[in-house]
């Protein structure tokens, strides 16, 4: 299961995600283990929705509402959702980490019909990532966690993105870790960004308070 702290990370990192763009963005992600997965990323009126797979392939959705400073995690198999609020402290934490060096190459590419510019990000450990950054799609943040018991964090290339910057491709060495495959500018149903009808709210705080 995705930890509640993960909701806070996503929420804090997307406070600046207000964008006139509305539509669906499909992308392919490749993890450190070499496994590739597909992510559906939707934007409407500043709200963001990620459709992801949890443990065992369980379908889940994470919805962020920066205006209301709330995040929802929807678990479809259990027909429940969890709500998390975030504030100024979370926003400040998301903003403070910056990469060691960012170099704009001037090289451009067109991916899924959008033009992007290649940016080289060099992190403090000396590793580099090539990010092809586009504009007009809103500010992007990926779900990240800090690992077991660790604080939430984001990769250096993600921190390097300008507000309003969106990665269409990320390559580390010879490995492409993220690539947008399709961008559909279209009107989305507002119901996609709210708890599904008939789903129950799961009170994580209440459950923790009941523990001895």
Short mmCIF file of C-alpha atoms in Angstrom, two decimals:
data_model
loop_
_atom_site.label_atom_id
_atom_site.label_comp_id
_atom_site.label_asym_id
_atom_site.label_seq_id
_atom_site.Cartn_x
_atom_site.Cartn_y
_atom_site.Cartn_z
CA UNK A 1 0.00 0.00 0.00
CA UNK A 2 1.22 3.53 -0.72
CA UNK A 3 2.02 5.26 2.56
CA UNK A 4 -0.02 8.29 3.69
CA UNK A 5 3.27 10.23 3.75
CA UNK A 6 3.42 9.73 0.00
CA UNK A 7 0.21 11.71 -0.42
CA UNK A 8 1.83 14.59 1.43
CA UNK A 9 4.85 14.47 -0.85
CA UNK A 10 2.77 14.56 -4.00
CA UNK A 11 0.52 17.29 -2.64
CA UNK A 12 3.35 19.52 -1.49
CA UNK A 13 5.18 19.17 -4.76
CA UNK A 14 2.18 20.07 -6.89
CA UNK A 15 1.09 23.30 -5.21
CA UNK A 16 2.20 25.23 -8.29
CA UNK A 17 0.51 22.87 -10.71
CA UNK A 18 -2.30 25.22 -11.75
CA UNK A 19 -2.44 25.03 -15.55
CA UNK A 20 -4.79 25.95 -18.40
CA UNK A 21 -4.03 22.54 -19.87
CA UNK A 22 -6.78 19.97 -19.47
CA UNK A 23 -6.43 16.42 -20.64
CA UNK A 24 -4.71 13.06 -20.25
CA UNK A 25 -1.02 12.23 -20.54
CA UNK A 26 0.20 8.66 -20.90
CA UNK A 27 3.76 7.79 -19.96
CA UNK A 28 6.02 4.80 -19.64
CA UNK A 29 8.14 4.42 -16.49
CA UNK A 30 11.13 2.11 -16.02
CA UNK A 31 12.29 1.38 -12.48
CA UNK A 32 15.70 0.48 -11.10
CA UNK A 33 14.73 -3.18 -11.45
CA UNK A 34 14.24 -2.74 -15.20
CA UNK A 35 10.50 -3.28 -15.03
CA UNK A 36 8.35 -0.96 -17.13
CA UNK A 37 4.91 0.27 -16.13
CA UNK A 38 2.36 2.65 -17.61
CA UNK A 39 1.05 5.72 -15.79
CA UNK A 40 -2.06 7.74 -16.63
CA UNK A 41 -1.69 11.39 -15.60
CA UNK A 42 -4.77 13.64 -15.83
CA UNK A 43 -5.17 17.39 -15.30
CA UNK A 44 -8.33 19.49 -14.91
CA UNK A 45 -8.76 22.94 -13.38
CA UNK A 46 -5.48 22.66 -11.48
CA UNK A 47 -6.39 19.25 -10.03
CA UNK A 48 -4.20 16.26 -10.84
CA UNK A 49 -4.96 12.55 -10.89
CA UNK A 50 -2.49 9.66 -11.13
CA UNK A 51 -3.77 6.18 -11.94
CA UNK A 52 -1.24 3.72 -10.54
CA UNK A 53 -0.89 0.08 -9.59
CA UNK A 54 -0.25 -0.77 -5.94
CA UNK A 55 1.14 -3.99 -4.54
CA UNK A 56 -0.17 -7.05 -6.32
CA UNK A 57 -1.37 -4.91 -9.23
CA UNK A 58 -4.22 -3.34 -7.25
CA UNK A 59 -5.70 -0.38 -9.13
CA UNK A 60 -5.36 2.90 -7.24
CA UNK A 61 -5.78 6.59 -7.96
CA UNK A 62 -4.11 9.56 -6.29
CA UNK A 63 -5.93 12.88 -6.65
CA UNK A 64 -4.38 16.22 -5.67
CA UNK A 65 -6.34 19.46 -5.21
CA UNK A 66 -3.79 22.28 -4.63
CA UNK A 67 -6.50 24.93 -4.14
CA UNK A 68 -8.13 22.98 -1.31
CA UNK A 69 -4.76 21.67 -0.08
CA UNK A 70 -6.04 18.11 -0.01
CA UNK A 71 -5.00 14.78 -1.49
CA UNK A 72 -7.06 11.63 -1.94
CA UNK A 73 -5.91 8.07 -2.38
CA UNK A 74 -8.61 5.84 -3.86
CA UNK A 75 -8.39 2.04 -3.55
CA UNK A 76 -10.83 0.50 -5.99
CA UNK A 77 -10.79 -3.12 -4.89
CA UNK A 78 -11.68 -2.12 -1.32
CA UNK A 79 -14.03 0.69 -2.40
CA UNK A 80 -12.46 3.11 0.08
CA UNK A 81 -10.50 6.36 -0.08
CA UNK A 82 -8.18 8.22 2.29
CA UNK A 83 -7.91 11.98 2.57
CA UNK A 84 -4.80 13.95 3.53
CA UNK A 85 -4.47 17.68 4.14
CA UNK A 86 -1.24 19.59 3.65
CA UNK A 87 -0.05 23.08 4.46
CA UNK A 88 2.75 25.62 4.20
CA UNK A 89 5.30 23.37 5.89
CA UNK A 90 4.89 20.71 3.25
CA UNK A 91 5.20 23.29 0.49
CA UNK A 92 8.44 24.63 1.94
CA UNK A 93 9.90 21.13 2.29
CA UNK A 94 9.14 20.37 -1.36
CA UNK A 95 10.84 23.57 -2.53
CA UNK A 96 14.11 23.45 -0.60
CA UNK A 97 15.94 20.58 -2.36
CA UNK A 98 17.71 21.70 -5.52
CA UNK A 99 20.18 19.83 -7.74
CA UNK A 100 23.87 20.69 -7.81
CA UNK A 101 23.93 21.88 -11.41
CA UNK A 102 21.47 22.48 -14.26
CA UNK A 103 22.65 23.07 -17.83
CA UNK A 104 20.37 23.98 -20.70
CA UNK A 105 21.72 22.41 -23.88
CA UNK A 106 19.62 24.28 -26.43
CA UNK A 107 18.86 20.94 -28.09
CA UNK A 108 15.17 20.38 -28.76
CA UNK A 109 12.99 17.44 -29.66
CA UNK A 110 9.32 16.84 -30.42
CA UNK A 111 7.65 14.11 -28.38
CA UNK A 112 3.94 13.24 -28.57
CA UNK A 113 3.38 16.42 -30.57
CA UNK A 114 5.02 18.79 -28.04
CA UNK A 115 8.39 20.49 -28.32
CA UNK A 116 10.80 20.07 -25.41
CA UNK A 117 14.31 21.27 -24.57
CA UNK A 118 17.01 18.95 -23.26
CA UNK A 119 18.39 19.91 -19.85
CA UNK A 120 21.35 18.16 -18.21
CA UNK A 121 21.02 17.78 -14.43
CA UNK A 122 24.12 16.91 -12.41
CA UNK A 123 23.37 15.78 -8.87
CA UNK A 124 25.61 16.08 -5.82
CA UNK A 125 26.85 12.50 -6.25
CA UNK A 126 28.06 13.31 -9.77
CA UNK A 127 25.33 11.37 -11.58
CA UNK A 128 23.62 13.06 -14.51
CA UNK A 129 20.18 12.91 -16.08
CA UNK A 130 19.04 14.23 -19.44
CA UNK A 131 15.54 15.73 -19.16
CA UNK A 132 13.56 16.94 -22.15
CA UNK A 133 11.40 19.66 -20.60
CA UNK A 134 8.25 21.07 -22.19
CA UNK A 135 5.95 23.93 -21.19
CA UNK A 136 2.20 24.36 -21.39
CA UNK A 137 1.33 21.13 -19.58
CA UNK A 138 1.57 22.38 -15.99
CA UNK A 139 4.11 21.71 -13.25
CA UNK A 140 4.89 18.03 -12.91
CA UNK A 141 5.74 15.93 -9.87
CA UNK A 142 5.97 12.15 -9.64
CA UNK A 143 4.88 10.11 -6.61
CA UNK A 144 8.01 9.48 -4.54
CA UNK A 145 8.78 8.17 -1.07
CA UNK A 146 11.91 8.16 1.00
CA UNK A 147 12.03 4.39 1.43
CA UNK A 148 11.68 2.51 4.69
CA UNK A 149 11.23 5.03 7.45
CA UNK A 150 13.02 7.68 5.40
CA UNK A 151 11.75 11.18 4.70
CA UNK A 152 9.91 11.86 1.46
CA UNK A 153 12.22 12.96 -1.33
CA UNK A 154 12.34 13.47 -5.07
CA UNK A 155 15.04 12.79 -7.65
CA UNK A 156 17.35 15.66 -8.49
CA UNK A 157 16.10 15.99 -12.05
CA UNK A 158 12.57 16.51 -10.74
CA UNK A 159 13.68 19.27 -8.39
CA UNK A 160 15.44 20.88 -11.37
CA UNK A 161 12.27 21.37 -13.36
CA UNK A 162 11.08 24.93 -13.70
CA UNK A 163 7.64 25.74 -12.37
CA UNK A 164 5.49 25.07 -15.38
CA UNK A 165 8.03 22.57 -16.72
CA UNK A 166 6.95 19.06 -17.69
CA UNK A 167 9.32 16.19 -18.57
CA UNK A 168 8.53 14.39 -21.81
CA UNK A 169 11.58 12.14 -21.52
CA UNK A 170 14.14 11.43 -18.79
CA UNK A 171 17.29 9.47 -19.51
CA UNK A 172 19.96 8.45 -17.02
CA UNK A 173 23.04 7.08 -18.78
CA UNK A 174 21.76 4.88 -21.59
CA UNK A 175 18.50 4.08 -19.78
CA UNK A 176 15.26 5.96 -20.45
CA UNK A 177 13.42 6.03 -17.12
CA UNK A 178 10.40 8.10 -18.18
CA UNK A 179 8.88 8.82 -21.58
CA UNK A 180 5.56 10.38 -22.50
CA UNK A 181 3.83 8.32 -25.16
CA UNK A 182 0.60 10.25 -25.72
CA UNK A 183 -0.88 13.66 -24.89
CA UNK A 184 -4.62 14.21 -25.32
CA UNK A 185 -5.93 17.73 -24.79
CA UNK A 186 -9.60 17.17 -24.01
CA UNK A 187 -12.37 17.86 -21.51
CA UNK A 188 -12.40 15.45 -18.59
CA UNK A 189 -15.30 14.47 -16.35
CA UNK A 190 -15.10 16.31 -13.00
CA UNK A 191 -16.08 13.03 -11.30
CA UNK A 192 -12.59 11.70 -12.05
CA UNK A 193 -11.21 14.15 -9.50
CA UNK A 194 -13.54 13.29 -6.62
CA UNK A 195 -14.18 10.19 -4.47
CA UNK A 196 -16.17 7.64 -6.52
CA UNK A 197 -19.84 7.35 -5.64
CA UNK A 198 -20.49 4.67 -3.04
CA UNK A 199 -16.89 4.56 -1.75
CA UNK A 200 -16.33 4.92 2.00
CA UNK A 201 -13.85 7.30 3.60
CA UNK A 202 -11.13 5.46 5.50
CA UNK A 203 -10.03 7.25 8.69
CA UNK A 204 -6.34 6.44 9.08
CA UNK A 205 -6.00 8.82 12.04
CA UNK A 206 -8.91 7.16 13.84
CA UNK A 207 -7.36 3.73 13.36
CA UNK A 208 -4.04 4.90 14.82
CA UNK A 209 -5.79 6.48 17.82
CA UNK A 210 -7.44 3.16 18.64
CA UNK A 211 -4.13 1.36 18.91
CA UNK A 212 -3.00 0.66 22.50
#
